[in-house]
Amino acid sequence: MRSYGQYCPVARAAEVFAERWTPVILRNISLDCHSFNEILGGAPGLSKTLLSERLRSLQRAGVVAAVPNPRGRGSLYYLTEAGQELADVGRILGEWGARWTEMEVQHMDPYVVLWAKCRLWDLSKLPRPRIVIRFDISDFRQPLWILVQPTGAEVCAKHPGFDEDLVVAADRETLALWHSGKLSYREARAGGRLRVEGVPGLVRSFPDWVPLSMFASVKSARPA
């Protein structure tokens, strides 16, 4: 981004934060995505070249620190003290977005919704060590899976190789509205928009251990 050429701290901060993709990159790192591929996985549409450029820019700004990956090639990326504060700005921006903006069809990518669930999972709430959930999304090109195990949760575009414990059927709008807190699980189930089948105990406890958006509690200020 070219400089605004202004002394104002708002203008100077915007030169760092307001670059396209930068808030998403900071969000991903704050959600414990530290490798290059983990950050990229939560930003469909972002090219590897542009991500590399943005990470270098954020390092120069003192917002992100890169350290050698102890498990292989490349680097791991962490927020500095300045980066943590800037990520807090991103969370406030998210609260504003949840309160004042409309969710439209182009915002309802099922992969991104499930990716967000995986980054927010509280593994201590799992009713069993490993759970596989298949998501049949009626207006999406293919099923998606979530694999949850003690090492973490991940969204898979291909069958993860373990028996499926649950099958969730919905359309992309229902999935996005439920995750964002704009449609309750009970409302979605009662209206037939969301169906959950599989192991009976897991079906019953499903809403207790599947996470919603970090902004699900933010009430919209727009008329219903």
Short mmCIF file of C-alpha atoms in Angstrom, two decimals:
data_model
loop_
_atom_site.label_atom_id
_atom_site.label_comp_id
_atom_site.label_asym_id
_atom_site.label_seq_id
_atom_site.Cartn_x
_atom_site.Cartn_y
_atom_site.Cartn_z
CA MET A 1 0.00 0.00 0.00
CA ARG A 2 1.25 3.48 -0.81
CA SER A 3 1.65 5.80 2.13
CA TYR A 4 -1.18 8.18 2.96
CA GLY A 5 1.50 10.73 3.76
CA GLN A 6 -0.24 11.72 6.99
CA TYR A 7 1.09 12.00 10.56
CA CYS A 8 -2.21 10.66 11.94
CA PRO A 9 -1.81 7.31 13.77
CA VAL A 10 -5.02 6.05 12.14
CA ALA A 11 -3.51 6.61 8.69
CA ARG A 12 -0.18 5.07 9.69
CA ALA A 13 -1.85 2.00 11.22
CA ALA A 14 -4.08 1.60 8.17
CA GLU A 15 -0.97 1.37 6.00
CA VAL A 16 -0.17 -1.87 7.86
CA PHE A 17 -3.61 -3.30 8.61
CA ALA A 18 -5.72 -2.27 5.62
CA GLU A 19 -3.79 -4.13 2.92
CA ARG A 20 -5.96 -6.72 1.17
CA TRP A 21 -5.69 -10.12 2.93
CA THR A 22 -3.68 -8.76 5.88
CA PRO A 23 -6.58 -8.91 8.42
CA VAL A 24 -7.32 -12.49 7.31
CA ILE A 25 -3.66 -13.50 7.67
CA LEU A 26 -3.52 -12.00 11.16
CA ARG A 27 -6.77 -13.75 12.07
CA ASN A 28 -5.39 -17.09 10.92
CA ILE A 29 -2.16 -16.73 12.87
CA SER A 30 -4.13 -15.74 15.98
CA LEU A 31 -6.12 -18.98 15.51
CA ASP A 32 -2.90 -21.01 15.84
CA CYS A 33 -2.12 -21.31 12.14
CA HIS A 34 1.65 -20.96 12.20
CA SER A 35 2.99 -22.71 9.11
CA PHE A 36 2.74 -21.18 5.65
CA ASN A 37 0.29 -23.87 4.48
CA GLU A 38 -1.89 -23.57 7.60
CA ILE A 39 -2.24 -19.82 7.05
CA LEU A 40 -2.97 -20.37 3.36
CA GLY A 41 -5.55 -23.07 4.13
CA GLY A 42 -7.77 -20.56 5.89
CA ALA A 43 -7.63 -18.05 3.05
CA PRO A 44 -9.08 -19.58 -0.15
CA GLY A 45 -8.28 -17.28 -3.05
CA LEU A 46 -5.02 -16.00 -1.61
CA SER A 47 -2.05 -16.96 -3.79
CA LYS A 48 1.21 -18.29 -2.37
CA THR A 49 3.08 -15.38 -3.94
CA LEU A 50 0.88 -12.77 -2.32
CA LEU A 51 0.96 -14.54 1.06
CA SER A 52 4.77 -14.54 0.95
CA GLU A 53 4.73 -10.83 0.13
CA ARG A 54 2.29 -10.02 2.95
CA LEU A 55 4.25 -12.05 5.51
CA ARG A 56 7.46 -10.22 4.59
CA SER A 57 5.67 -6.90 4.89
CA LEU A 58 4.26 -7.82 8.31
CA GLN A 59 7.72 -8.87 9.48
CA ARG A 60 9.16 -5.51 8.39
CA ALA A 61 6.37 -3.78 10.32
CA GLY A 62 7.26 -5.74 13.44
CA VAL A 63 3.84 -7.43 13.54
CA VAL A 64 4.89 -11.00 12.71
CA ALA A 65 8.02 -12.90 13.68
CA ALA A 66 9.32 -15.88 11.69
CA VAL A 67 11.25 -18.70 13.33
CA PRO A 68 12.75 -21.84 11.73
CA ASN A 69 10.37 -24.78 11.60
CA PRO A 70 11.89 -27.40 13.96
CA ARG A 71 10.02 -30.18 12.16
CA GLY A 72 11.06 -29.47 8.62
CA ARG A 73 11.63 -26.85 5.96
CA GLY A 74 10.37 -23.31 6.02
CA SER A 75 9.37 -21.05 8.89
CA LEU A 76 6.69 -20.76 11.50
CA TYR A 77 4.98 -17.40 11.95
CA TYR A 78 3.91 -15.88 15.27
CA LEU A 79 2.39 -12.59 16.31
CA THR A 80 4.66 -10.20 18.16
CA GLU A 81 3.35 -8.01 20.97
CA ALA A 82 2.43 -5.44 18.32
CA GLY A 83 0.81 -8.20 16.26
CA GLN A 84 -1.30 -9.36 19.20
CA GLU A 85 -2.64 -5.85 19.63
CA LEU A 86 -3.36 -5.59 15.91
CA ALA A 87 -5.18 -8.95 16.03
CA ASP A 88 -7.34 -7.46 18.80
CA VAL A 89 -8.24 -4.69 16.36
CA GLY A 90 -9.28 -7.45 13.94
CA ARG A 91 -11.57 -9.00 16.55
CA ILE A 92 -13.25 -5.64 17.14
CA LEU A 93 -13.65 -5.33 13.37
CA GLY A 94 -15.26 -8.79 13.37
CA GLU A 95 -17.72 -7.76 16.05
CA TRP A 96 -18.64 -4.71 13.99
CA GLY A 97 -19.05 -6.91 10.91
CA ALA A 98 -21.30 -9.35 12.78
CA ARG A 99 -23.44 -6.47 14.07
CA TRP A 100 -23.69 -4.22 11.03
CA THR A 101 -23.08 -6.17 7.81
CA GLU A 102 -25.26 -8.63 5.91
CA MET A 103 -24.18 -12.18 5.14
CA GLU A 104 -24.77 -12.95 1.46
CA VAL A 105 -24.36 -16.06 -0.69
CA GLN A 106 -20.77 -15.22 -1.65
CA HIS A 107 -19.85 -15.27 2.05
CA MET A 108 -21.12 -18.83 2.63
CA ASP A 109 -18.27 -21.04 1.42
CA PRO A 110 -18.84 -24.34 3.32
CA TYR A 111 -15.14 -25.16 3.40
CA VAL A 112 -14.35 -21.88 5.18
CA VAL A 113 -17.20 -22.41 7.65
CA LEU A 114 -15.91 -25.88 8.56
CA TRP A 115 -12.30 -24.64 8.63
CA ALA A 116 -13.36 -22.02 11.18
CA LYS A 117 -15.04 -24.69 13.32
CA CYS A 118 -11.83 -26.72 13.31
CA ARG A 119 -9.72 -23.77 14.48
CA LEU A 120 -12.10 -23.10 17.39
CA TRP A 121 -12.55 -26.67 18.67
CA ASP A 122 -12.25 -27.25 22.41
CA LEU A 123 -10.80 -30.77 22.34
CA SER A 124 -11.48 -31.23 26.05
CA LYS A 125 -15.21 -31.41 25.27
CA LEU A 126 -14.96 -34.34 22.87
CA PRO A 127 -17.13 -37.28 23.98
CA ARG A 128 -14.63 -39.74 22.44
CA PRO A 129 -10.98 -39.52 21.32
CA ARG A 130 -11.66 -39.47 17.58
CA ILE A 131 -14.78 -38.38 15.70
CA VAL A 132 -15.39 -38.26 11.95
CA ILE A 133 -18.26 -36.11 10.67
CA ARG A 134 -19.37 -36.07 7.03
CA PHE A 135 -21.13 -32.94 5.81
CA ASP A 136 -23.50 -33.44 2.88
CA ILE A 137 -24.13 -29.92 1.59
CA SER A 138 -26.95 -29.96 -0.94
CA ASP A 139 -25.75 -27.00 -3.01
CA PHE A 140 -22.03 -27.76 -2.86
CA ARG A 141 -20.09 -29.85 -5.34
CA GLN A 142 -18.92 -32.58 -2.92
CA PRO A 143 -19.16 -33.79 0.67
CA LEU A 144 -16.67 -32.51 3.21
CA TRP A 145 -15.41 -34.17 6.37
CA ILE A 146 -14.19 -33.01 9.74
CA LEU A 147 -11.73 -35.25 11.54
CA VAL A 148 -11.38 -34.45 15.24
CA GLN A 149 -8.78 -36.21 17.34
CA PRO A 150 -6.48 -35.39 20.30
CA THR A 151 -3.95 -33.67 18.02
CA GLY A 152 -6.57 -31.26 16.66
CA ALA A 153 -9.39 -30.88 14.17
CA GLU A 154 -9.11 -30.58 10.40
CA VAL A 155 -11.48 -30.24 7.46
CA CYS A 156 -10.93 -32.78 4.68
CA ALA A 157 -11.99 -32.63 1.04
CA LYS A 158 -11.43 -36.40 0.79
CA HIS A 159 -12.55 -39.22 3.08
CA PRO A 160 -10.08 -39.24 6.01
CA GLY A 161 -9.91 -43.04 6.10
CA PHE A 162 -11.77 -43.69 9.36
CA ASP A 163 -15.36 -44.83 9.91
CA GLU A 164 -17.88 -42.00 9.87
CA ASP A 165 -19.59 -41.37 13.22
CA LEU A 166 -22.02 -38.69 12.09
CA VAL A 167 -23.53 -37.36 8.87
CA VAL A 168 -24.76 -33.76 8.81
CA ALA A 169 -27.04 -32.69 5.94
CA ALA A 170 -27.80 -29.04 5.19
CA ASP A 171 -27.44 -26.41 2.50
CA ARG A 172 -24.66 -23.84 2.59
CA GLU A 173 -26.90 -21.04 3.87
CA THR A 174 -28.11 -23.10 6.83
CA LEU A 175 -24.56 -24.18 7.68
CA ALA A 176 -23.27 -20.60 7.61
CA LEU A 177 -26.21 -19.13 9.55
CA TRP A 178 -25.98 -21.82 12.23
CA HIS A 179 -22.21 -21.38 12.63
CA SER A 180 -22.55 -17.59 12.83
CA GLY A 181 -25.26 -17.80 15.51
CA LYS A 182 -27.95 -16.27 13.32
CA LEU A 183 -29.91 -19.55 13.31
CA SER A 184 -30.00 -21.70 16.41
CA TYR A 185 -29.36 -25.43 16.25
CA ARG A 186 -32.86 -26.09 17.57
CA GLU A 187 -34.44 -23.84 14.93
CA ALA A 188 -32.43 -25.45 12.15
CA ARG A 189 -33.36 -28.97 13.28
CA ALA A 190 -37.04 -28.17 13.91
CA GLY A 191 -37.39 -26.59 10.48
CA GLY A 192 -35.78 -29.57 8.75
CA ARG A 193 -32.95 -27.42 7.44
CA LEU A 194 -30.27 -29.35 9.35
CA ARG A 195 -30.27 -33.14 9.84
CA VAL A 196 -27.80 -35.08 11.97
CA GLU A 197 -27.64 -38.88 11.82
CA GLY A 198 -25.27 -41.47 13.20
CA VAL A 199 -24.22 -42.78 16.60
CA PRO A 200 -27.23 -41.93 18.85
CA GLY A 201 -25.20 -40.61 21.79
CA LEU A 202 -23.18 -38.34 19.52
CA VAL A 203 -26.32 -37.10 17.77
CA ARG A 204 -27.82 -36.10 21.14
CA SER A 205 -24.70 -34.34 22.40
CA PHE A 206 -23.70 -32.82 19.03
CA PRO A 207 -24.62 -29.17 19.82
CA ASP A 208 -22.69 -29.35 23.12
CA TRP A 209 -19.26 -29.96 21.60
CA VAL A 210 -19.38 -28.52 18.08
CA PRO A 211 -18.12 -24.90 18.20
CA LEU A 212 -19.79 -21.85 16.73
CA SER A 213 -18.18 -18.65 15.45
CA MET A 214 -16.34 -16.52 17.99
CA PHE A 215 -18.84 -13.81 16.99
CA ALA A 216 -21.97 -15.98 17.36
CA SER A 217 -23.08 -14.07 20.48
CA VAL A 218 -22.99 -10.69 18.69
CA LYS A 219 -26.53 -9.55 17.93
CA SER A 220 -27.24 -7.96 14.57
CA ALA A 221 -28.21 -4.29 14.66
CA ARG A 222 -30.00 -4.59 11.31
CA PRO A 223 -33.75 -5.17 11.10
CA ALA A 224 -34.73 -8.84 10.76
#
